[in-house]
């Protein structure tokens, strides 16, 4: 569609250029007859020559001016007067070249001011010929204030002895063509910009599709893995139960079997927890997309929410050191928030910190009051993240290339941080990450303290 419009405009511009060329060829013929009419070998008096010139001049639609050797105008046709906005030709003709030049402002094709020396008439006076096939592109500020674009050509007029007796200059008005060219170029430019924009949209769409494909493959894999384990454990547990149902067994053997069954059920429970979190993330993201994420807001103590989340992770990962640095000094830090959702954010930061760092590395949670907000940060000694990735990782489905799970089994779908950012933003807070490759990361959020909280 865009390409067709670009081609159409380019064709229109070429036609306009061809039309200008045809006019120039027609004029070249007229100029040649003019040269012949004024050629010294035709035995005419100067008056006769001027009369002949005038007759031809008036028939020409281009501006034609005949100069004497010194650059004074001998004759100019009415097309020239009209073109330059000259209302009293007699006065204008009587002006010297310098006076004329100071009244009509002339610029070259690139818009630079022309020196008097570079004027076509001055060049012709030095014996140069400006062929109509290779005219000079000049812009004039006319006497009535218009701006006109012209192709200027001309030739010196030779007397019987072959010396320069004067000059003839032809001004071909190409203003309409230039305007058309300019408009066409403007439209072309706009269309090209649109083309670039639509190409950018297209690649953004491709990138979204790529992420969606990647997401679907991870999601289906991650959702199936726990199910396989759960199924295996259930099968095993059933077999154990079957053996227990056999009447010949003694009590000690029964207890061993029961302990094994309990372990199998524990494993199944852990897998269900993982499954539950993945499905929960999917549900949250669909709620966010559909603007249906509900918050149950109340005044609540953020210190307690953080402590609970830390305790939960300590018991879920007993082998890990999770430090808590609480700068609240035993005071409550009240925020107006949905306690469960804020707990979810801390848990997500914590589980990421645990799974993306080695199992012998410490994770540290900190609560501090910063001006009128309370800041919660989770620091890890994991791989750290380059600045460009720090911006991207809040996007839906985004997973930083090269970052691998180092401990635990919590593979993710690239949704957690997007959900965290949405939750905190909906609370009027702020999320961020401070990180450096090789030095670990600090994921943090800030929430406004309730207004009557006094820091003493
Ligand atoms: P996921 O469920 O895949 O962990 P998140 O949205 O929680 O999704 O995180 C997005 C991505 O950001 C992760 O896939 C990981 O590449 C990167 N990431 C998150 N937390 C950390 C961290 N603490 N250290 C290094 N990379 C991290």
Tab-separated table of C-alpha atoms and ligand atoms in Angstrom:
chain	number	residue	atom	x	y	z
A	1	UNK	CA	0.000	0.000	0.000
A	2	UNK	CA	2.702	2.490	1.139
A	3	UNK	CA	5.115	1.243	-1.521
A	4	UNK	CA	2.465	1.757	-4.258
A	5	UNK	CA	1.835	5.351	-3.081
A	6	UNK	CA	5.589	6.060	-3.030
A	7	UNK	CA	5.920	4.706	-6.599
A	8	UNK	CA	2.922	6.798	-7.758
A	9	UNK	CA	4.419	9.994	-6.285
A	10	UNK	CA	7.805	9.255	-7.788
A	11	UNK	CA	6.125	8.778	-11.188
A	12	UNK	CA	4.263	12.113	-10.808
A	13	UNK	CA	7.537	13.858	-9.984
A	14	UNK	CA	9.290	12.298	-13.003
A	15	UNK	CA	6.435	13.410	-15.264
A	16	UNK	CA	6.731	16.951	-13.917
A	17	UNK	CA	10.490	16.852	-14.602
A	18	UNK	CA	9.890	15.535	-18.134
A	19	UNK	CA	7.360	18.308	-18.739
A	20	UNK	CA	9.999	20.902	-17.700
A	21	UNK	CA	12.498	19.275	-20.048
A	22	UNK	CA	10.019	19.449	-22.962
A	23	UNK	CA	9.476	23.161	-22.260
A	24	UNK	CA	13.234	23.674	-22.228
A	25	UNK	CA	13.607	21.935	-25.623
A	26	UNK	CA	10.809	24.069	-27.080
A	27	UNK	CA	12.524	27.163	-25.757
A	28	UNK	CA	15.884	26.106	-27.149
A	29	UNK	CA	14.284	26.222	-30.623
A	30	UNK	CA	12.943	29.687	-29.918
A	31	UNK	CA	16.335	30.867	-28.676
A	32	UNK	CA	18.004	29.551	-31.812
A	33	UNK	CA	15.624	31.522	-34.072
A	34	UNK	CA	16.330	34.556	-31.885
A	35	UNK	CA	20.067	34.091	-32.361
A	36	UNK	CA	19.596	33.812	-36.101
A	37	UNK	CA	17.371	36.888	-36.191
A	38	UNK	CA	20.044	38.928	-34.441
A	39	UNK	CA	23.075	37.431	-36.104
A	40	UNK	CA	25.272	40.135	-37.668
A	41	UNK	CA	25.447	38.306	-41.016
A	42	UNK	CA	21.775	39.211	-41.563
A	43	UNK	CA	22.124	42.692	-43.076
A	44	UNK	CA	19.808	44.543	-40.662
A	45	UNK	CA	20.204	47.905	-38.975
A	46	UNK	CA	20.394	47.982	-35.194
A	47	UNK	CA	16.817	49.371	-35.028
A	48	UNK	CA	15.601	46.653	-37.312
A	49	UNK	CA	17.371	44.090	-35.197
A	50	UNK	CA	15.736	45.464	-32.046
A	51	UNK	CA	12.288	45.477	-33.685
A	52	UNK	CA	12.828	41.895	-34.789
A	53	UNK	CA	13.926	41.025	-31.294
A	54	UNK	CA	10.854	42.629	-29.729
A	55	UNK	CA	8.513	40.762	-32.064
A	56	UNK	CA	10.100	37.466	-31.150
A	57	UNK	CA	10.364	38.420	-27.468
A	58	UNK	CA	6.690	39.020	-27.016
A	59	UNK	CA	5.853	35.639	-28.489
A	60	UNK	CA	8.012	33.886	-25.929
A	61	UNK	CA	6.533	32.774	-22.621
A	62	UNK	CA	9.945	32.726	-20.899
A	63	UNK	CA	11.550	35.953	-19.704
A	64	UNK	CA	14.115	37.169	-22.243
A	65	UNK	CA	16.485	40.080	-21.696
A	66	UNK	CA	19.024	41.568	-24.077
A	67	UNK	CA	21.928	43.446	-22.493
A	68	UNK	CA	24.632	45.646	-23.895
A	69	UNK	CA	28.256	44.767	-23.246
A	70	UNK	CA	28.300	46.717	-19.988
A	71	UNK	CA	25.290	44.811	-18.642
A	72	UNK	CA	22.711	47.588	-19.157
A	73	UNK	CA	19.339	46.305	-20.376
A	74	UNK	CA	18.568	47.080	-24.004
A	75	UNK	CA	15.318	45.203	-24.077
A	76	UNK	CA	13.268	42.822	-21.934
A	77	UNK	CA	10.013	41.106	-22.838
A	78	UNK	CA	6.795	41.376	-20.857
A	79	UNK	CA	7.132	37.750	-19.668
A	80	UNK	CA	10.309	38.895	-17.833
A	81	UNK	CA	8.552	41.943	-16.328
A	82	UNK	CA	5.690	39.810	-15.084
A	83	UNK	CA	8.035	37.177	-13.777
A	84	UNK	CA	10.064	39.695	-11.739
A	85	UNK	CA	7.058	41.776	-10.630
A	86	UNK	CA	8.282	44.892	-12.504
A	87	UNK	CA	5.427	47.405	-12.713
A	88	UNK	CA	7.262	50.212	-14.516
A	89	UNK	CA	9.576	48.580	-17.054
A	90	UNK	CA	11.017	51.895	-18.335
A	91	UNK	CA	12.345	52.797	-14.874
A	92	UNK	CA	13.710	49.312	-14.272
A	93	UNK	CA	15.490	49.153	-17.618
A	94	UNK	CA	17.256	52.444	-16.906
A	95	UNK	CA	18.875	51.006	-13.750
A	96	UNK	CA	22.515	49.973	-13.739
A	97	UNK	CA	23.388	46.315	-13.235
A	98	UNK	CA	24.460	47.076	-9.653
A	99	UNK	CA	21.168	48.863	-8.875
A	100	UNK	CA	19.128	46.032	-10.338
A	101	UNK	CA	21.123	43.479	-8.428
A	102	UNK	CA	20.544	45.326	-5.141
A	103	UNK	CA	16.749	45.303	-5.690
A	104	UNK	CA	16.134	41.758	-6.810
A	105	UNK	CA	17.650	39.300	-4.366
A	106	UNK	CA	19.237	36.318	-6.179
A	107	UNK	CA	20.248	32.948	-4.684
A	108	UNK	CA	21.730	29.858	-6.277
A	109	UNK	CA	20.215	26.349	-6.350
A	110	UNK	CA	21.533	25.606	-2.847
A	111	UNK	CA	20.006	28.797	-1.443
A	112	UNK	CA	23.316	30.720	-1.179
A	113	UNK	CA	23.436	34.431	-2.044
A	114	UNK	CA	24.920	35.040	-5.482
A	115	UNK	CA	27.783	37.504	-5.986
A	116	UNK	CA	27.377	40.028	-8.767
A	117	UNK	CA	30.280	38.406	-10.542
A	118	UNK	CA	28.510	35.053	-10.659
A	119	UNK	CA	25.325	36.465	-12.264
A	120	UNK	CA	24.638	34.842	-15.655
A	121	UNK	CA	24.905	38.208	-17.410
A	122	UNK	CA	28.397	38.746	-15.941
A	123	UNK	CA	29.464	35.253	-16.999
A	124	UNK	CA	28.144	35.792	-20.547
A	125	UNK	CA	29.988	39.127	-20.711
A	126	UNK	CA	33.169	37.124	-20.131
A	127	UNK	CA	32.345	35.025	-23.225
A	128	UNK	CA	30.785	32.018	-21.467
A	129	UNK	CA	27.757	30.288	-22.987
A	130	UNK	CA	25.129	28.866	-20.618
A	131	UNK	CA	23.449	26.171	-22.666
A	132	UNK	CA	19.737	25.626	-22.132
A	133	UNK	CA	20.470	21.933	-21.650
A	134	UNK	CA	22.620	22.831	-18.647
A	135	UNK	CA	21.011	25.951	-17.191
A	136	UNK	CA	21.861	27.766	-13.956
A	137	UNK	CA	19.356	27.160	-11.168
A	138	UNK	CA	18.517	30.568	-9.592
A	139	UNK	CA	15.953	31.770	-7.055
A	140	UNK	CA	14.739	35.383	-7.190
A	141	UNK	CA	12.982	37.505	-4.601
A	142	UNK	CA	10.826	39.525	-7.002
A	143	UNK	CA	10.012	43.207	-6.675
A	144	UNK	CA	6.458	42.355	-5.527
A	145	UNK	CA	7.824	40.048	-2.800
A	146	UNK	CA	7.345	36.596	-4.364
A	147	UNK	CA	9.958	33.891	-4.469
A	148	UNK	CA	10.425	32.364	-7.910
A	149	UNK	CA	12.617	29.514	-9.076
A	150	UNK	CA	14.171	29.730	-12.540
A	151	UNK	CA	16.402	27.887	-14.966
A	152	UNK	CA	18.600	30.566	-16.539
A	153	UNK	CA	20.498	30.142	-19.822
A	154	UNK	CA	21.954	32.511	-22.395
A	155	UNK	CA	24.721	33.417	-24.774
A	156	UNK	CA	26.891	36.366	-25.728
A	157	UNK	CA	25.869	38.281	-28.899
A	158	UNK	CA	28.744	38.772	-31.298
A	159	UNK	CA	29.219	41.672	-33.713
A	160	UNK	CA	30.582	41.370	-37.269
A	161	UNK	CA	34.148	41.159	-36.014
A	162	UNK	CA	33.180	38.371	-33.600
A	163	UNK	CA	33.634	40.459	-30.446
A	164	UNK	CA	31.001	40.507	-27.712
A	165	UNK	CA	28.474	43.245	-28.392
A	166	UNK	CA	25.923	42.201	-25.792
A	167	UNK	CA	24.249	39.279	-24.128
A	168	UNK	CA	20.895	37.555	-24.243
A	169	UNK	CA	19.580	35.820	-21.140
A	170	UNK	CA	16.524	33.599	-20.859
A	171	UNK	CA	14.676	33.037	-17.577
A	172	UNK	CA	12.527	29.912	-17.506
A	173	UNK	CA	10.095	29.936	-14.580
A	174	UNK	CA	10.125	26.544	-12.834
A	175	UNK	CA	8.386	27.674	-9.627
A	176	UNK	CA	5.347	25.438	-10.167
A	177	UNK	CA	7.587	22.466	-10.850
A	178	UNK	CA	9.721	23.204	-7.773
A	179	UNK	CA	6.635	23.490	-5.576
A	180	UNK	CA	5.340	20.211	-6.948
A	181	UNK	CA	8.755	18.647	-6.376
A	182	UNK	CA	8.868	20.016	-2.830
A	183	UNK	CA	5.351	18.779	-2.049
A	184	UNK	CA	6.096	15.415	-3.595
A	185	UNK	CA	9.302	15.143	-1.604
A	186	UNK	CA	7.489	16.117	1.589
A	187	UNK	CA	4.827	13.492	0.969
A	188	UNK	CA	7.528	10.981	0.028
A	189	UNK	CA	9.399	11.820	3.210
A	190	UNK	CA	6.230	11.344	5.290
A	191	UNK	CA	5.506	8.065	3.544
A	192	UNK	CA	9.071	6.886	4.051
A	193	UNK	CA	8.840	7.773	7.756
A	194	UNK	CA	5.578	5.836	7.934
A	195	UNK	CA	7.275	2.948	6.174
A	196	UNK	CA	10.089	3.025	8.764
A	197	UNK	CA	7.503	3.206	11.567
A	198	UNK	CA	5.509	0.302	10.202
A	199	UNK	CA	8.707	-1.709	9.749
A	200	UNK	CA	9.562	-0.980	13.402
A	201	UNK	CA	6.045	-2.077	14.420
A	202	UNK	CA	6.480	-5.191	12.331
A	203	UNK	CA	9.753	-6.106	14.072
A	204	UNK	CA	8.217	-5.324	17.491
A	205	UNK	CA	5.400	-7.691	16.567
A	206	UNK	CA	7.869	-10.345	15.463
A	207	UNK	CA	9.763	-9.935	18.755
A	208	UNK	CA	6.495	-10.274	20.713
A	209	UNK	CA	5.627	-13.388	18.732
A	210	UNK	CA	9.089	-14.809	19.354
A	211	UNK	CA	8.739	-14.207	23.100
A	212	UNK	CA	5.240	-15.685	23.040
A	213	UNK	CA	6.512	-18.823	21.261
A	214	UNK	CA	9.369	-19.119	23.754
A	215	UNK	CA	6.917	-18.560	26.603
A	216	UNK	CA	4.510	-21.235	25.340
A	217	UNK	CA	7.288	-23.784	25.016
A	218	UNK	CA	8.622	-23.013	28.530
A	219	UNK	CA	5.109	-22.858	30.015
A	220	UNK	CA	4.058	-26.220	28.585
A	221	UNK	CA	7.329	-27.813	29.690
A	222	UNK	CA	7.279	-26.283	33.186
A	223	UNK	CA	3.633	-27.143	33.763
A	224	UNK	CA	4.121	-30.731	32.620
A	225	UNK	CA	7.308	-31.533	34.610
A	226	UNK	CA	5.735	-31.333	38.095
A	227	UNK	CA	2.727	-33.287	36.840
A	228	UNK	CA	5.013	-36.111	35.693
A	229	UNK	CA	6.665	-36.239	39.123
A	230	UNK	CA	3.341	-36.048	40.948
A	231	UNK	CA	2.005	-38.857	38.800
A	232	UNK	CA	5.113	-40.984	39.417
A	233	UNK	CA	4.877	-40.453	43.187
A	234	UNK	CA	1.192	-41.292	43.256
A	235	UNK	CA	1.839	-44.514	41.307
A	236	UNK	CA	4.604	-45.469	43.733
A	237	UNK	CA	2.453	-44.633	46.768
A	238	UNK	CA	-0.384	-46.785	45.352
A	239	UNK	CA	1.941	-49.740	44.900
A	240	UNK	CA	3.169	-49.380	48.508
A	241	UNK	CA	-0.387	-49.225	49.753
A	242	UNK	CA	-1.181	-52.401	47.765
A	243	UNK	CA	1.676	-54.231	49.488
A	244	UNK	CA	0.427	-52.957	52.869
A	245	UNK	CA	-2.966	-54.436	52.147
A	246	UNK	CA	-1.378	-57.907	51.986
A	247	UNK	CA	-2.311	-59.557	55.357
A	248	UNK	CA	1.104	-61.205	56.056
A	249	UNK	CA	3.131	-58.116	56.972
A	250	UNK	CA	4.390	-57.259	60.430
A	251	UNK	CA	4.100	-53.858	62.200
A	252	UNK	CA	7.738	-52.660	61.738
A	253	UNK	CA	7.545	-53.300	58.011
A	254	UNK	CA	4.278	-51.343	57.888
A	255	UNK	CA	5.918	-48.301	59.564
A	256	UNK	CA	8.797	-48.270	57.058
A	257	UNK	CA	6.354	-48.388	54.179
A	258	UNK	CA	4.260	-45.616	55.727
A	259	UNK	CA	7.335	-43.371	56.131
A	260	UNK	CA	8.150	-43.907	52.454
A	261	UNK	CA	4.601	-43.080	51.449
A	262	UNK	CA	4.773	-39.906	53.533
A	263	UNK	CA	8.013	-38.873	51.735
A	264	UNK	CA	6.406	-39.517	48.340
A	265	UNK	CA	3.424	-37.399	49.333
A	266	UNK	CA	5.798	-34.609	50.534
A	267	UNK	CA	7.477	-34.578	47.137
A	268	UNK	CA	4.110	-34.455	45.429
A	269	UNK	CA	3.161	-31.523	47.668
A	270	UNK	CA	6.317	-29.598	46.650
A	271	UNK	CA	5.546	-30.167	42.979
A	272	UNK	CA	1.969	-29.010	43.490
A	273	UNK	CA	3.358	-25.832	45.111
A	274	UNK	CA	5.516	-25.142	42.018
A	275	UNK	CA	2.597	-25.868	39.728
A	276	UNK	CA	0.402	-23.602	41.792
A	277	UNK	CA	2.878	-20.715	41.560
A	278	UNK	CA	3.207	-21.045	37.762
A	279	UNK	CA	-0.549	-21.172	37.263
A	280	UNK	CA	-0.922	-18.281	39.741
A	281	UNK	CA	1.529	-16.165	37.693
A	282	UNK	CA	-0.385	-16.954	34.511
A	283	UNK	CA	-3.663	-15.981	36.163
A	284	UNK	CA	-2.206	-12.735	37.532
A	285	UNK	CA	-0.813	-11.759	34.170
A	286	UNK	CA	-4.136	-12.373	32.479
A	287	UNK	CA	-5.825	-10.280	35.193
A	288	UNK	CA	-3.299	-7.473	34.659
A	289	UNK	CA	-3.850	-7.597	30.888
A	290	UNK	CA	-7.614	-7.473	31.340
A	291	UNK	CA	-7.330	-4.723	34.010
A	292	UNK	CA	-8.912	-7.082	36.532
A	293	UNK	CA	-6.184	-7.225	39.205
A	294	UNK	CA	-8.055	-6.526	42.439
A	295	UNK	CA	-6.279	-5.083	45.480
A	296	UNK	CA	-7.633	-5.490	48.978
A	297	UNK	CA	-6.199	-2.328	50.558
A	298	UNK	CA	-5.824	-1.700	54.276
A	299	UNK	CA	-3.418	0.025	56.677
A	300	UNK	CA	-0.861	-2.631	57.450
A	301	UNK	CA	2.584	-3.001	59.035
A	302	UNK	CA	5.169	-3.606	56.303
A	303	UNK	CA	7.740	-4.942	58.818
A	304	UNK	CA	5.417	-7.825	59.615
A	305	UNK	CA	4.815	-8.632	55.945
A	306	UNK	CA	8.577	-8.716	55.314
A	307	UNK	CA	9.249	-10.874	58.412
A	308	UNK	CA	6.572	-13.395	57.391
A	309	UNK	CA	7.896	-13.641	53.810
A	310	UNK	CA	11.458	-14.142	55.096
A	311	UNK	CA	10.322	-16.837	57.566
A	312	UNK	CA	8.412	-18.672	54.812
A	313	UNK	CA	11.498	-18.730	52.569
A	314	UNK	CA	13.748	-19.805	55.451
A	315	UNK	CA	11.573	-22.846	56.053
A	316	UNK	CA	11.161	-23.568	52.327
A	317	UNK	CA	14.956	-23.408	51.783
A	318	UNK	CA	16.456	-24.526	55.117
A	319	UNK	CA	19.939	-24.834	53.624
A	320	UNK	CA	20.141	-21.128	52.673
A	321	UNK	CA	21.263	-18.149	54.748
A	322	UNK	CA	18.669	-15.388	54.509
A	323	UNK	CA	19.638	-12.363	56.599
A	324	UNK	CA	17.164	-9.701	57.633
A	325	UNK	CA	18.397	-6.212	58.376
A	326	UNK	CA	15.488	-4.369	59.920
A	327	UNK	CA	16.150	-0.637	60.453
A	328	UNK	CA	12.678	-0.062	61.937
A	329	UNK	CA	14.042	-0.470	65.488
A	330	UNK	CA	10.965	-2.344	66.625
A	331	UNK	CA	8.457	0.220	65.360
A	332	UNK	CA	5.638	-0.600	62.975
A	333	UNK	CA	6.059	0.894	59.489
A	334	UNK	CA	2.485	1.390	58.332
A	335	UNK	CA	1.609	1.395	54.644
A	336	UNK	CA	-1.754	1.386	52.922
A	337	UNK	CA	-1.539	-1.842	50.961
A	338	UNK	CA	-2.817	-5.265	50.026
A	339	UNK	CA	-0.690	-7.321	52.451
A	340	UNK	CA	-0.912	-10.560	50.401
A	341	UNK	CA	0.149	-8.852	47.198
A	342	UNK	CA	3.090	-7.069	48.873
A	343	UNK	CA	4.094	-10.416	50.404
A	344	UNK	CA	3.971	-11.885	46.902
A	345	UNK	CA	6.418	-9.202	45.665
A	346	UNK	CA	8.914	-9.865	48.494
A	347	UNK	CA	8.607	-13.626	47.953
A	348	UNK	CA	9.251	-13.189	44.225
A	349	UNK	CA	12.368	-11.040	44.830
A	350	UNK	CA	13.533	-13.588	47.419
A	351	UNK	CA	12.943	-16.724	45.331
A	352	UNK	CA	14.730	-15.056	42.375
A	353	UNK	CA	17.665	-14.089	44.628
A	354	UNK	CA	17.836	-17.691	45.890
A	355	UNK	CA	17.504	-19.445	42.558
A	356	UNK	CA	19.833	-17.177	40.503
A	357	UNK	CA	22.686	-17.359	43.055
A	358	UNK	CA	24.741	-20.340	44.213
A	359	UNK	CA	23.415	-22.275	47.209
A	360	UNK	CA	26.365	-21.253	49.429
A	361	UNK	CA	25.676	-17.534	48.870
A	362	UNK	CA	23.951	-15.266	51.365
A	363	UNK	CA	20.760	-13.399	50.527
A	364	UNK	CA	20.009	-10.274	52.504
A	365	UNK	CA	16.693	-8.480	53.009
A	366	UNK	CA	16.655	-4.925	54.292
A	367	UNK	CA	13.868	-2.614	55.515
A	368	UNK	CA	14.631	1.086	55.870
A	369	UNK	CA	12.797	4.391	55.982
A	370	UNK	CA	13.787	6.721	53.135
A	371	UNK	CA	12.213	10.181	53.511
A	372	UNK	CA	8.447	9.586	53.523
A	373	UNK	CA	8.702	6.042	52.119
A	374	UNK	CA	9.720	2.671	53.313
A	375	UNK	CA	12.182	0.776	51.158
A	376	UNK	CA	12.492	-3.003	51.053
A	377	UNK	CA	15.491	-4.430	49.210
A	378	UNK	CA	16.685	-7.956	48.501
A	379	UNK	CA	20.407	-8.348	47.803
A	380	UNK	CA	22.000	-11.408	46.259
A	381	UNK	CA	25.500	-12.461	45.246
A	382	UNK	CA	24.355	-13.861	41.898
A	383	UNK	CA	25.636	-13.066	38.375
A	384	UNK	CA	24.543	-9.410	38.285
A	385	UNK	CA	22.905	-7.775	35.284
A	386	UNK	CA	24.095	-5.337	32.568
A	387	UNK	CA	22.241	-1.963	32.393
A	388	UNK	CA	20.232	-2.737	29.202
A	389	UNK	CA	18.884	-5.965	30.747
A	390	UNK	CA	17.930	-4.127	33.952
A	391	UNK	CA	15.356	-2.191	31.878
A	392	UNK	CA	14.010	-5.203	29.979
A	393	UNK	CA	13.511	-7.684	32.815
A	394	UNK	CA	10.263	-6.001	33.950
A	395	UNK	CA	8.656	-6.854	30.590
A	396	UNK	CA	6.127	-9.639	30.317
A	397	UNK	CA	7.711	-13.026	29.410
A	398	UNK	CA	11.213	-11.519	29.443
A	399	UNK	CA	14.035	-13.759	30.658
A	400	UNK	CA	17.591	-12.456	30.583
A	401	UNK	CA	19.651	-14.487	28.092
A	402	UNK	CA	22.508	-16.362	29.756
A	403	UNK	CA	21.064	-16.165	33.304
A	404	UNK	CA	20.576	-19.714	34.530
A	405	UNK	CA	18.974	-21.155	37.644
A	406	UNK	CA	21.838	-22.012	40.005
A	407	UNK	CA	20.012	-23.598	42.906
A	408	UNK	CA	16.590	-24.994	43.722
A	409	UNK	CA	14.053	-26.138	41.180
A	410	UNK	CA	12.110	-22.939	40.662
A	411	UNK	CA	12.307	-22.348	36.915
A	412	UNK	CA	10.108	-19.439	35.855
A	413	UNK	CA	8.150	-18.093	32.945
A	414	UNK	CA	9.486	-14.528	32.929
A	415	UNK	CA	6.317	-13.201	34.529
A	416	UNK	CA	7.182	-12.634	38.201
A	417	UNK	CA	8.925	-9.257	37.927
A	418	UNK	CA	6.266	-7.922	35.560
A	419	UNK	CA	3.623	-8.831	38.141
A	420	UNK	CA	5.734	-7.267	40.955
A	421	UNK	CA	6.132	-4.025	39.039
A	422	UNK	CA	2.405	-3.834	38.351
A	423	UNK	CA	1.506	-4.511	41.998
A	424	UNK	CA	3.900	-1.855	43.342
A	425	UNK	CA	2.927	0.737	40.734
A	426	UNK	CA	-0.761	0.151	41.553
A	427	UNK	CA	0.164	0.950	45.198
A	428	UNK	CA	1.683	4.279	44.108
A	429	UNK	CA	5.167	2.939	44.822
A	430	UNK	CA	8.334	2.398	42.843
A	431	UNK	CA	10.406	-0.676	41.905
A	432	UNK	CA	13.993	-0.880	40.728
A	433	UNK	CA	17.166	-2.882	40.496
A	434	UNK	CA	20.757	-1.867	41.229
A	435	UNK	CA	23.167	-4.324	39.733
A	436	UNK	CA	26.568	-4.790	38.209
A	437	UNK	CA	27.755	-7.816	36.244
A	438	UNK	CA	29.766	-10.096	38.510
A	439	UNK	CA	28.713	-8.275	41.668
A	440	UNK	CA	25.159	-9.467	42.296
A	441	UNK	CA	21.886	-7.555	42.300
A	442	UNK	CA	19.678	-5.570	44.641
A	443	UNK	CA	15.985	-5.664	43.739
A	444	UNK	CA	13.961	-3.102	45.702
A	445	UNK	CA	10.609	-1.391	46.042
A	446	UNK	CA	9.425	1.673	47.913
A	447	UNK	CA	5.961	2.330	49.272
A	448	UNK	CA	4.694	5.601	50.743
A	449	UNK	CA	4.336	5.501	54.525
A	450	UNK	CA	0.844	6.390	55.703
A	451	UNK	CA	0.750	10.150	56.069
A	452	UNK	CA	0.435	10.372	59.878
A	453	UNK	CA	3.577	8.294	60.438
A	454	UNK	CA	6.189	10.325	62.322
A	455	UNK	CA	9.885	9.403	62.200
A	456	UNK	CA	11.215	10.026	65.656
B	1	LIG	P1	11.366	-15.845	36.162
B	1	LIG	O1	10.137	-16.482	36.689
B	1	LIG	O2	11.817	-16.340	34.825
B	1	LIG	O3	12.471	-15.778	37.192
B	1	LIG	P2	11.018	-13.028	36.586
B	1	LIG	O4	10.075	-12.094	35.938
B	1	LIG	O5	10.938	-13.175	38.070
B	1	LIG	O6	10.871	-14.395	35.823
B	1	LIG	O7	12.490	-12.573	36.208
B	1	LIG	C1	12.766	-12.263	34.860
B	1	LIG	C2	14.193	-12.575	34.497
B	1	LIG	O8	15.081	-11.674	35.177
B	1	LIG	C3	14.641	-13.951	34.928
B	1	LIG	O9	14.280	-14.914	33.957
B	1	LIG	C4	16.145	-13.787	35.081
B	1	LIG	O10	16.734	-13.916	33.793
B	1	LIG	C5	16.296	-12.333	35.524
B	1	LIG	N1	16.446	-12.204	37.004
B	1	LIG	C6	15.471	-12.006	37.910
B	1	LIG	N2	15.983	-11.893	39.159
B	1	LIG	C7	17.313	-12.015	39.033
B	1	LIG	C8	18.419	-12.003	39.952
B	1	LIG	N3	18.232	-11.816	41.250
B	1	LIG	N4	19.672	-12.148	39.444
B	1	LIG	C9	19.870	-12.320	38.112
B	1	LIG	N5	18.872	-12.352	37.199
B	1	LIG	C10	17.619	-12.206	37.639
